[in-house]
Tab-separated table of C-alpha atoms and ligand atoms in Angstrom:
chain	number	residue	atom	x	y	z
A	1	MET	CA	-16.379	-2.805	-6.510
A	2	ALA	CA	-17.032	-0.669	-3.429
A	3	PHE	CA	-14.280	-0.099	-0.896
A	4	LEU	CA	-14.043	-1.503	2.579
A	5	ARG	CA	-14.187	1.711	4.584
A	6	ASN	CA	-13.645	0.645	8.175
A	7	ALA	CA	-10.008	-0.276	7.782
A	8	TRP	CA	-6.612	1.366	7.997
A	9	TYR	CA	-5.130	2.432	4.690
A	10	VAL	CA	-1.746	3.889	3.895
A	11	ALA	CA	-2.217	7.578	3.083
A	12	CYS	CA	1.470	8.190	2.321
A	13	TRP	CA	4.939	7.796	3.763
A	14	SER	CA	5.391	9.840	6.965
A	15	GLU	CA	8.107	11.898	5.285
A	16	ASP	CA	5.704	12.994	2.535
A	17	VAL	CA	3.942	15.352	4.950
A	18	ARG	CA	6.440	18.015	5.923
A	19	PRO	CA	6.015	20.575	8.710
A	20	GLY	CA	4.151	23.667	7.552
A	21	GLN	CA	2.960	22.083	4.294
A	22	LEU	CA	-0.382	20.845	3.003
A	23	PHE	CA	-0.324	17.492	1.214
A	24	HIS	CA	-3.183	16.461	-1.027
A	25	ARG	CA	-4.085	12.966	-2.065
A	26	LYS	CA	-7.216	11.289	-3.342
A	27	LEU	CA	-7.944	8.165	-1.311
A	28	LEU	CA	-10.982	5.893	-1.686
A	29	ASP	CA	-12.379	8.409	-4.160
A	30	GLU	CA	-12.255	11.225	-1.602
A	31	ASP	CA	-9.952	14.213	-1.698
A	32	VAL	CA	-7.955	14.459	1.500
A	33	VAL	CA	-5.555	17.104	2.777
A	34	LEU	CA	-2.900	15.942	5.236
A	35	PHE	CA	-0.765	18.184	7.421
A	36	ARG	CA	1.076	18.292	10.721
A	37	LYS	CA	0.223	20.269	13.829
A	38	PRO	CA	3.025	22.344	15.360
A	39	ASP	CA	3.868	19.404	17.662
A	40	GLY	CA	4.324	17.147	14.593
A	41	ALA	CA	1.153	15.119	15.109
A	42	PRO	CA	-0.548	14.360	11.762
A	43	ALA	CA	-4.063	15.435	10.832
A	44	ALA	CA	-6.308	14.844	7.839
A	45	LEU	CA	-9.371	16.696	6.562
A	46	TYR	CA	-11.719	16.344	3.633
A	47	ASP	CA	-10.050	18.566	1.070
A	48	ARG	CA	-12.974	20.827	0.291
A	49	CYS	CA	-14.020	24.143	1.767
A	50	PRO	CA	-17.766	24.042	2.564
A	51	HIS	CA	-18.202	27.629	1.331
A	52	ARG	CA	-17.447	27.484	-2.388
A	53	PHE	CA	-15.772	24.074	-2.494
A	54	ILE	CA	-12.209	25.197	-3.079
A	55	PRO	CA	-9.639	22.483	-2.267
A	56	LEU	CA	-8.254	23.341	1.149
A	57	HIS	CA	-4.762	22.224	0.169
A	58	LEU	CA	-4.579	25.325	-2.042
A	59	GLY	CA	-4.785	27.421	1.111
A	60	SER	CA	-2.180	27.811	3.806
A	61	LEU	CA	-1.367	26.244	7.129
A	62	LYS	CA	-1.302	28.774	9.952
A	63	GLY	CA	-0.164	27.006	13.081
A	64	GLU	CA	-2.905	24.470	13.777
A	65	VAL	CA	-5.438	25.793	11.281
A	66	ILE	CA	-5.895	25.745	7.520
A	67	GLU	CA	-6.932	29.030	5.963
A	68	CYS	CA	-8.905	28.704	2.739
A	69	CYS	CA	-7.208	30.668	-0.030
A	70	TYR	CA	-10.435	32.083	-1.466
A	71	HIS	CA	-12.258	33.951	1.327
A	72	GLY	CA	-10.216	33.114	4.374
A	73	LEU	CA	-12.374	30.746	6.425
A	74	GLN	CA	-10.160	28.875	8.882
A	75	PHE	CA	-10.545	25.253	9.980
A	76	ASP	CA	-8.831	23.435	12.819
A	77	CYS	CA	-7.624	19.845	12.679
A	78	SER	CA	-11.018	18.554	13.832
A	79	GLY	CA	-12.596	20.231	10.805
A	80	ARG	CA	-14.355	22.896	12.887
A	81	CYS	CA	-14.471	26.381	11.397
A	82	VAL	CA	-12.722	28.608	13.913
A	83	LYS	CA	-12.695	31.919	12.033
A	84	ASN	CA	-14.992	33.746	9.638
A	85	PRO	CA	-13.293	37.038	8.763
A	86	HIS	CA	-16.465	38.503	7.176
A	87	GLY	CA	-19.298	40.587	8.631
A	88	ASP	CA	-19.978	39.923	12.286
A	89	GLY	CA	-17.724	36.882	12.190
A	90	LYS	CA	-20.529	34.491	13.063
A	91	ILE	CA	-19.706	30.943	12.102
A	92	PRO	CA	-22.554	29.086	10.355
A	93	ALA	CA	-23.297	25.651	11.811
A	94	ALA	CA	-22.662	24.035	8.404
A	95	ALA	CA	-19.169	25.525	8.173
A	96	LYS	CA	-17.253	22.375	9.008
A	97	VAL	CA	-15.384	19.686	7.165
A	98	ARG	CA	-14.916	16.035	7.865
A	99	SER	CA	-11.774	15.000	9.710
A	100	TYR	CA	-10.216	11.539	9.532
A	101	PRO	CA	-8.301	9.637	12.202
A	102	VAL	CA	-4.650	9.299	11.229
A	103	ALA	CA	-1.763	7.464	12.849
A	104	ASP	CA	1.966	7.873	12.312
A	105	ARG	CA	3.410	4.382	12.649
A	106	HIS	CA	6.276	2.452	11.009
A	107	GLY	CA	7.220	5.521	8.951
A	108	ILE	CA	3.745	5.475	7.412
A	109	LEU	CA	0.750	7.780	7.782
A	110	TRP	CA	-2.275	5.524	8.170
A	111	ILE	CA	-5.779	6.848	7.609
A	112	TRP	CA	-9.184	5.549	8.703
A	113	MET	CA	-12.005	6.638	6.411
A	114	GLY	CA	-14.868	4.592	7.849
A	115	GLU	CA	-17.688	5.674	10.148
A	116	ARG	CA	-16.844	3.320	12.976
A	117	GLU	CA	-14.361	4.168	15.679
A	118	ALA	CA	-10.761	3.825	14.548
A	119	ASP	CA	-8.867	1.176	16.444
A	120	ALA	CA	-5.114	1.741	16.215
A	121	SER	CA	-4.434	-1.804	17.402
A	122	ARG	CA	-5.663	-2.980	13.995
A	123	ILE	CA	-2.838	-1.290	12.111
A	124	PRO	CA	-0.851	-4.125	10.483
A	125	ASP	CA	2.570	-4.763	11.965
A	126	TYR	CA	5.471	-3.420	9.911
A	127	ALA	CA	7.938	-3.045	12.779
A	128	MET	CA	10.833	-3.748	10.421
A	129	LEU	CA	10.197	-0.280	8.972
A	130	ASP	CA	10.698	1.461	12.324
A	131	ALA	CA	13.745	3.729	12.352
A	132	ASP	CA	15.258	1.810	15.279
A	133	SER	CA	14.574	-1.682	13.886
A	134	GLY	CA	18.144	-2.161	12.639
A	135	PHE	CA	16.819	-3.189	9.222
A	136	HIS	CA	18.303	-1.529	6.132
A	137	LEU	CA	15.481	0.190	4.283
A	138	THR	CA	14.578	1.413	0.829
A	139	ARG	CA	11.238	2.998	-0.046
A	140	GLY	CA	9.290	3.885	-3.172
A	141	HIS	CA	5.899	4.788	-4.582
A	142	VAL	CA	4.303	4.153	-7.945
A	143	HIS	CA	0.928	5.227	-9.276
A	144	ILE	CA	-0.974	2.287	-10.757
A	145	GLU	CA	-3.742	2.851	-13.266
A	146	ALA	CA	-5.675	-0.158	-12.135
A	147	ASN	CA	-7.962	-1.216	-9.304
A	148	TYR	CA	-6.142	-2.196	-6.110
A	149	VAL	CA	-7.557	-5.748	-6.224
A	150	LEU	CA	-6.011	-6.375	-9.638
A	151	MET	CA	-2.703	-5.136	-8.261
A	152	GLY	CA	-3.170	-7.296	-5.171
A	153	GLU	CA	-3.760	-10.395	-7.274
A	154	ASN	CA	-0.352	-9.783	-8.817
A	155	LEU	CA	1.175	-9.866	-5.331
A	156	LEU	CA	-0.678	-12.991	-4.208
A	157	ASP	CA	0.305	-14.973	-7.281
A	158	LEU	CA	4.059	-14.643	-7.532
A	159	SER	CA	4.344	-17.386	-10.133
A	160	HIS	CA	4.513	-14.435	-12.542
A	161	VAL	CA	8.104	-13.715	-11.466
A	162	ALA	CA	9.186	-16.576	-13.758
A	163	TYR	CA	7.877	-14.624	-16.759
A	164	LEU	CA	7.446	-10.933	-16.054
A	165	HIS	CA	10.518	-10.602	-13.830
A	166	ASP	CA	12.667	-13.344	-15.392
A	167	GLY	CA	16.306	-12.778	-14.492
A	168	LEU	CA	15.583	-9.835	-12.216
A	169	ILE	CA	13.664	-11.239	-9.236
A	170	GLY	CA	12.537	-14.512	-10.808
A	171	SER	CA	13.880	-17.378	-12.857
A	172	PRO	CA	12.240	-19.942	-15.178
A	173	GLN	CA	12.304	-22.958	-12.835
A	174	MET	CA	10.278	-21.044	-10.260
A	175	VAL	CA	7.127	-21.722	-12.255
A	176	GLU	CA	7.208	-25.378	-11.192
A	177	THR	CA	6.239	-24.578	-7.591
A	178	LEU	CA	2.617	-24.309	-6.523
A	179	PRO	CA	1.706	-22.070	-3.576
A	180	ALA	CA	0.711	-23.315	-0.130
A	181	VAL	CA	-2.245	-21.201	0.972
A	182	ARG	CA	-3.533	-20.899	4.520
A	183	GLU	CA	-5.923	-18.495	6.163
A	184	ASP	CA	-5.983	-17.259	9.716
A	185	ASN	CA	-8.792	-14.879	10.728
A	186	ASP	CA	-8.997	-13.335	7.263
A	187	VAL	CA	-5.207	-12.976	7.096
A	188	LEU	CA	-3.925	-14.952	4.149
A	189	HIS	CA	-0.531	-16.601	3.807
A	190	VAL	CA	0.650	-17.701	0.373
A	191	ASP	CA	4.006	-19.463	0.514
A	192	ARG	CA	6.192	-20.766	-2.284
A	193	HIS	CA	9.350	-22.810	-1.801
A	194	MET	CA	11.399	-23.293	-4.944
A	195	PRO	CA	14.347	-25.688	-4.686
A	196	ASN	CA	17.371	-25.557	-6.950
A	197	VAL	CA	16.543	-22.665	-9.254
A	198	ASP	CA	18.684	-20.201	-11.178
A	199	VAL	CA	19.525	-17.281	-8.944
A	200	PRO	CA	17.822	-14.034	-10.062
A	201	ALA	CA	20.030	-10.936	-10.341
A	202	VAL	CA	18.701	-9.120	-7.288
A	203	PHE	CA	19.324	-12.079	-4.999
A	204	ASP	CA	22.694	-12.896	-6.523
A	205	MET	CA	23.780	-9.322	-5.804
A	206	LEU	CA	22.775	-9.626	-2.152
A	207	PHE	CA	23.848	-13.239	-1.578
A	208	ARG	CA	26.989	-14.775	-3.086
A	209	GLN	CA	27.478	-13.059	-6.422
A	210	ASP	CA	28.512	-16.364	-7.970
A	211	GLY	CA	25.524	-17.113	-10.217
A	212	GLN	CA	25.143	-20.589	-8.697
A	213	PRO	CA	21.704	-22.245	-8.279
A	214	VAL	CA	19.849	-21.629	-5.024
A	215	ASP	CA	16.801	-22.694	-3.091
A	216	ALA	CA	14.414	-19.740	-3.118
A	217	TRP	CA	11.314	-18.835	-1.129
A	218	GLN	CA	8.509	-16.296	-1.250
A	219	ASN	CA	6.246	-16.176	1.809
A	220	MET	CA	3.520	-13.582	1.415
A	221	ARG	CA	1.191	-12.305	4.160
A	222	TRP	CA	-1.919	-10.379	3.250
A	223	VAL	CA	-3.884	-8.331	5.771
A	224	PRO	CA	-7.223	-7.130	4.375
A	225	PRO	CA	-7.918	-5.078	2.513
A	226	SER	CA	-4.566	-4.269	0.925
A	227	CYS	CA	-1.420	-4.636	3.065
A	228	TYR	CA	1.166	-7.207	1.981
A	229	LEU	CA	4.391	-8.400	3.554
A	230	LEU	CA	6.753	-10.674	1.637
A	231	ASP	CA	9.559	-12.650	3.206
A	232	ALA	CA	11.686	-13.487	0.160
A	233	GLY	CA	15.141	-14.942	-0.167
A	234	VAL	CA	17.573	-17.536	-1.389
A	235	LYS	CA	19.943	-19.990	0.275
A	236	ALA	CA	22.443	-22.594	-0.774
A	237	PRO	CA	20.596	-25.709	-2.037
A	238	GLY	CA	19.672	-27.778	1.002
A	239	GLY	CA	21.266	-25.168	3.277
A	240	GLU	CA	19.981	-22.806	5.948
A	241	ARG	CA	18.754	-19.230	5.648
A	242	GLU	CA	21.658	-16.773	5.874
A	243	VAL	CA	21.336	-13.157	6.873
A	244	MET	CA	22.400	-11.668	3.563
A	245	GLY	CA	20.199	-13.918	1.458
A	246	TRP	CA	16.776	-12.491	2.222
A	247	TYR	CA	14.720	-9.375	2.837
A	248	TYR	CA	11.207	-8.263	3.565
A	249	GLY	CA	9.321	-6.777	0.634
A	250	ILE	CA	6.647	-4.410	1.898
A	251	HIS	CA	3.764	-3.760	-0.511
A	252	LEU	CA	1.001	-1.375	0.513
A	253	LEU	CA	-1.905	-0.632	-1.805
A	254	THR	CA	-4.426	2.144	-1.335
A	255	PRO	CA	-7.302	2.695	-3.731
A	256	GLU	CA	-7.202	6.180	-5.180
A	257	THR	CA	-10.288	5.590	-7.315
A	258	SER	CA	-11.956	2.388	-8.494
A	259	ARG	CA	-9.467	2.370	-11.376
A	260	THR	CA	-6.288	3.749	-9.826
A	261	THR	CA	-4.071	2.804	-6.895
A	262	HIS	CA	-1.311	4.281	-4.781
A	263	TYR	CA	1.339	1.575	-4.468
A	264	HIS	CA	3.885	2.122	-1.719
A	265	PHE	CA	6.716	-0.381	-1.591
A	266	ALA	CA	9.749	-0.834	0.607
A	267	SER	CA	12.487	-3.333	1.253
A	268	ALA	CA	13.922	-4.170	4.655
A	269	ARG	CA	17.130	-6.166	4.894
A	270	PRO	CA	17.842	-7.731	8.280
A	271	PRO	CA	20.387	-6.415	10.759
A	272	GLY	CA	23.793	-7.894	9.975
A	273	SER	CA	23.283	-8.043	6.215
A	274	VAL	CA	25.858	-6.151	4.212
A	275	SER	CA	24.621	-2.642	3.684
A	276	ASP	CA	26.397	0.081	1.805
A	277	PRO	CA	24.854	3.023	-0.031
A	278	ALA	CA	25.678	1.575	-3.452
A	279	THR	CA	23.955	-1.762	-2.724
A	280	ASP	CA	20.952	-0.036	-1.203
A	281	ALA	CA	20.647	2.273	-4.211
A	282	GLU	CA	20.972	-0.610	-6.649
A	283	LEU	CA	18.391	-2.698	-4.788
A	284	ALA	CA	15.986	0.252	-4.827
A	285	ARG	CA	16.634	0.824	-8.543
A	286	LEU	CA	16.075	-2.811	-9.521
A	287	ARG	CA	12.927	-3.129	-7.436
A	288	ARG	CA	11.537	0.033	-9.003
A	289	ILE	CA	12.177	-1.461	-12.437
A	290	ALA	CA	10.301	-4.620	-11.396
A	291	PHE	CA	7.231	-2.787	-10.104
A	292	ALA	CA	7.093	0.374	-12.213
A	293	GLU	CA	8.368	-0.958	-15.547
A	294	GLN	CA	7.345	-4.617	-15.441
A	295	ASP	CA	4.260	-5.028	-13.215
A	296	LYS	CA	2.616	-1.651	-13.798
A	297	PRO	CA	2.233	-1.782	-17.607
A	298	ILE	CA	0.688	-5.248	-17.398
A	299	VAL	CA	-1.770	-4.474	-14.622
A	300	ASP	CA	-2.656	-1.113	-16.205
A	301	ALA	CA	-3.361	-2.938	-19.482
A	302	GLN	CA	-5.459	-5.507	-17.629
A	303	GLN	CA	-7.568	-2.689	-16.156
A	304	ARG	CA	-8.141	-1.168	-19.586
A	305	VAL	CA	-9.558	-4.489	-20.766
A	306	VAL	CA	-11.612	-5.216	-17.647
A	307	GLY	CA	-13.023	-1.681	-17.420
A	308	ASP	CA	-15.958	-1.633	-15.028
A	309	GLN	CA	-16.895	-5.254	-15.576
A	310	ASP	CA	-17.175	-7.688	-12.701
A	311	LEU	CA	-14.235	-10.081	-13.024
A	312	TRP	CA	-16.332	-13.154	-12.174
A	313	GLY	CA	-18.834	-12.104	-14.846
A	314	MET	CA	-16.003	-12.241	-17.384
A	315	LYS	CA	-15.536	-15.922	-16.507
A	316	PRO	CA	-11.764	-15.942	-16.057
A	317	VAL	CA	-10.000	-19.249	-16.598
A	318	LEU	CA	-8.874	-20.467	-13.195
A	319	LEU	CA	-5.509	-22.147	-12.634
A	320	ALA	CA	-3.934	-23.748	-9.567
A	321	ILE	CA	-1.864	-20.575	-9.072
A	322	ASP	CA	-5.047	-18.552	-8.515
A	323	ALA	CA	-5.748	-20.014	-5.074
A	324	GLY	CA	-4.393	-16.953	-3.253
A	325	PRO	CA	-5.985	-14.301	-5.494
A	326	VAL	CA	-9.376	-16.029	-5.437
A	327	ARG	CA	-9.330	-16.304	-1.635
A	328	MET	CA	-8.383	-12.637	-1.365
A	329	ARG	CA	-11.110	-11.483	-3.750
A	330	ARG	CA	-13.740	-13.578	-1.951
A	331	THR	CA	-12.602	-12.278	1.444
A	332	ILE	CA	-12.784	-8.631	0.334
A	333	GLU	CA	-16.250	-9.195	-1.132
A	334	ARG	CA	-17.434	-10.815	2.100
A	335	LEU	CA	-15.990	-8.088	4.316
A	336	ILE	CA	-17.601	-5.361	2.205
A	337	THR	CA	-20.952	-7.170	2.327
A	338	GLN	CA	-20.661	-7.554	6.102
A	339	GLU	CA	-19.769	-3.892	6.466
A	340	LYS	CA	-22.817	-2.852	4.464
A	341	GLU	CA	-25.112	-5.100	6.529
A	342	THR	CA	-23.921	-3.663	9.819
A	343	THR	CA	-23.924	0.044	8.964
B	401	FES	S1	-14.321	28.938	-0.751
B	401	FES	FE1	-13.280	28.726	1.112
B	401	FES	S2	-13.693	30.543	2.182
B	401	FES	FE2	-14.796	30.740	0.350
B	402	FE2	FE1	5.523	-8.530	-9.993
């Protein structure tokens, strides 16, 4: 499946790109080098010198310019070659590299790899990740050896928590709830309300630590092509939402190649919830287990079976729980088709 190109993708966490350093990542099958200008503003270039195709991230950052490590051509943050140290110093017209719009927002470096003009107002809202939001945050990253749509289907069908994450972030009775799916301008909402279920360990730790049954919910928002926001929590059966019983799960997928994905995840607990370093560390540890040790092996294995085949061509059995994943897959296919027709 091709990628939707005219969209904002997560390149990395803001903190991944440190002053004075060059950060390489493959995104949408293109090698990209990210760095910061002296004023801290981020920049991104195609990671390939046009002379002999050396990755630019192997060079060095000199103020605002990258110097290629092989023969010293220098490129500014717009990709223009600004110095040729050889001969008369003339700069050939072809000595330039592609630059990408980037935005530093919500502690995330967003990148726009399409040909159309980047519109920063289309960056999905993750204000809870802002440093001044008052939310208590944990962050992580895991490399998935599967296509981002397969990983996204995992996130839009959370019935799997009853099996894959049983006891950790899910419990057996949760399987009885079907999702409510609604769509709003290509943004998908997949909500699950699960009354009177065993409390999973993560939520028991945050909520009452008494092991008593709870009402649980999972409300997932998907913004195409690959940004997810989960409002998940538990409350006393029949009771009201309490501040310590819930958090936002932030799930951000970026295709690396057609078969691999950068998966950035974070949790954001609301202001007023109990936060101490030990709880934060334990929450981060348990969530990493869920995604890196429980989801990842399954989705990686799924990719090995699917290979390059079209999923519809494989005639998957469809269940009621697939409503969200099917809508997502159809929406991505439509948006990619529309993009191709208009470019
Ligand atoms: S390969 Fe970069 S300057 Fe020669
Ligand atoms: Fe999962």
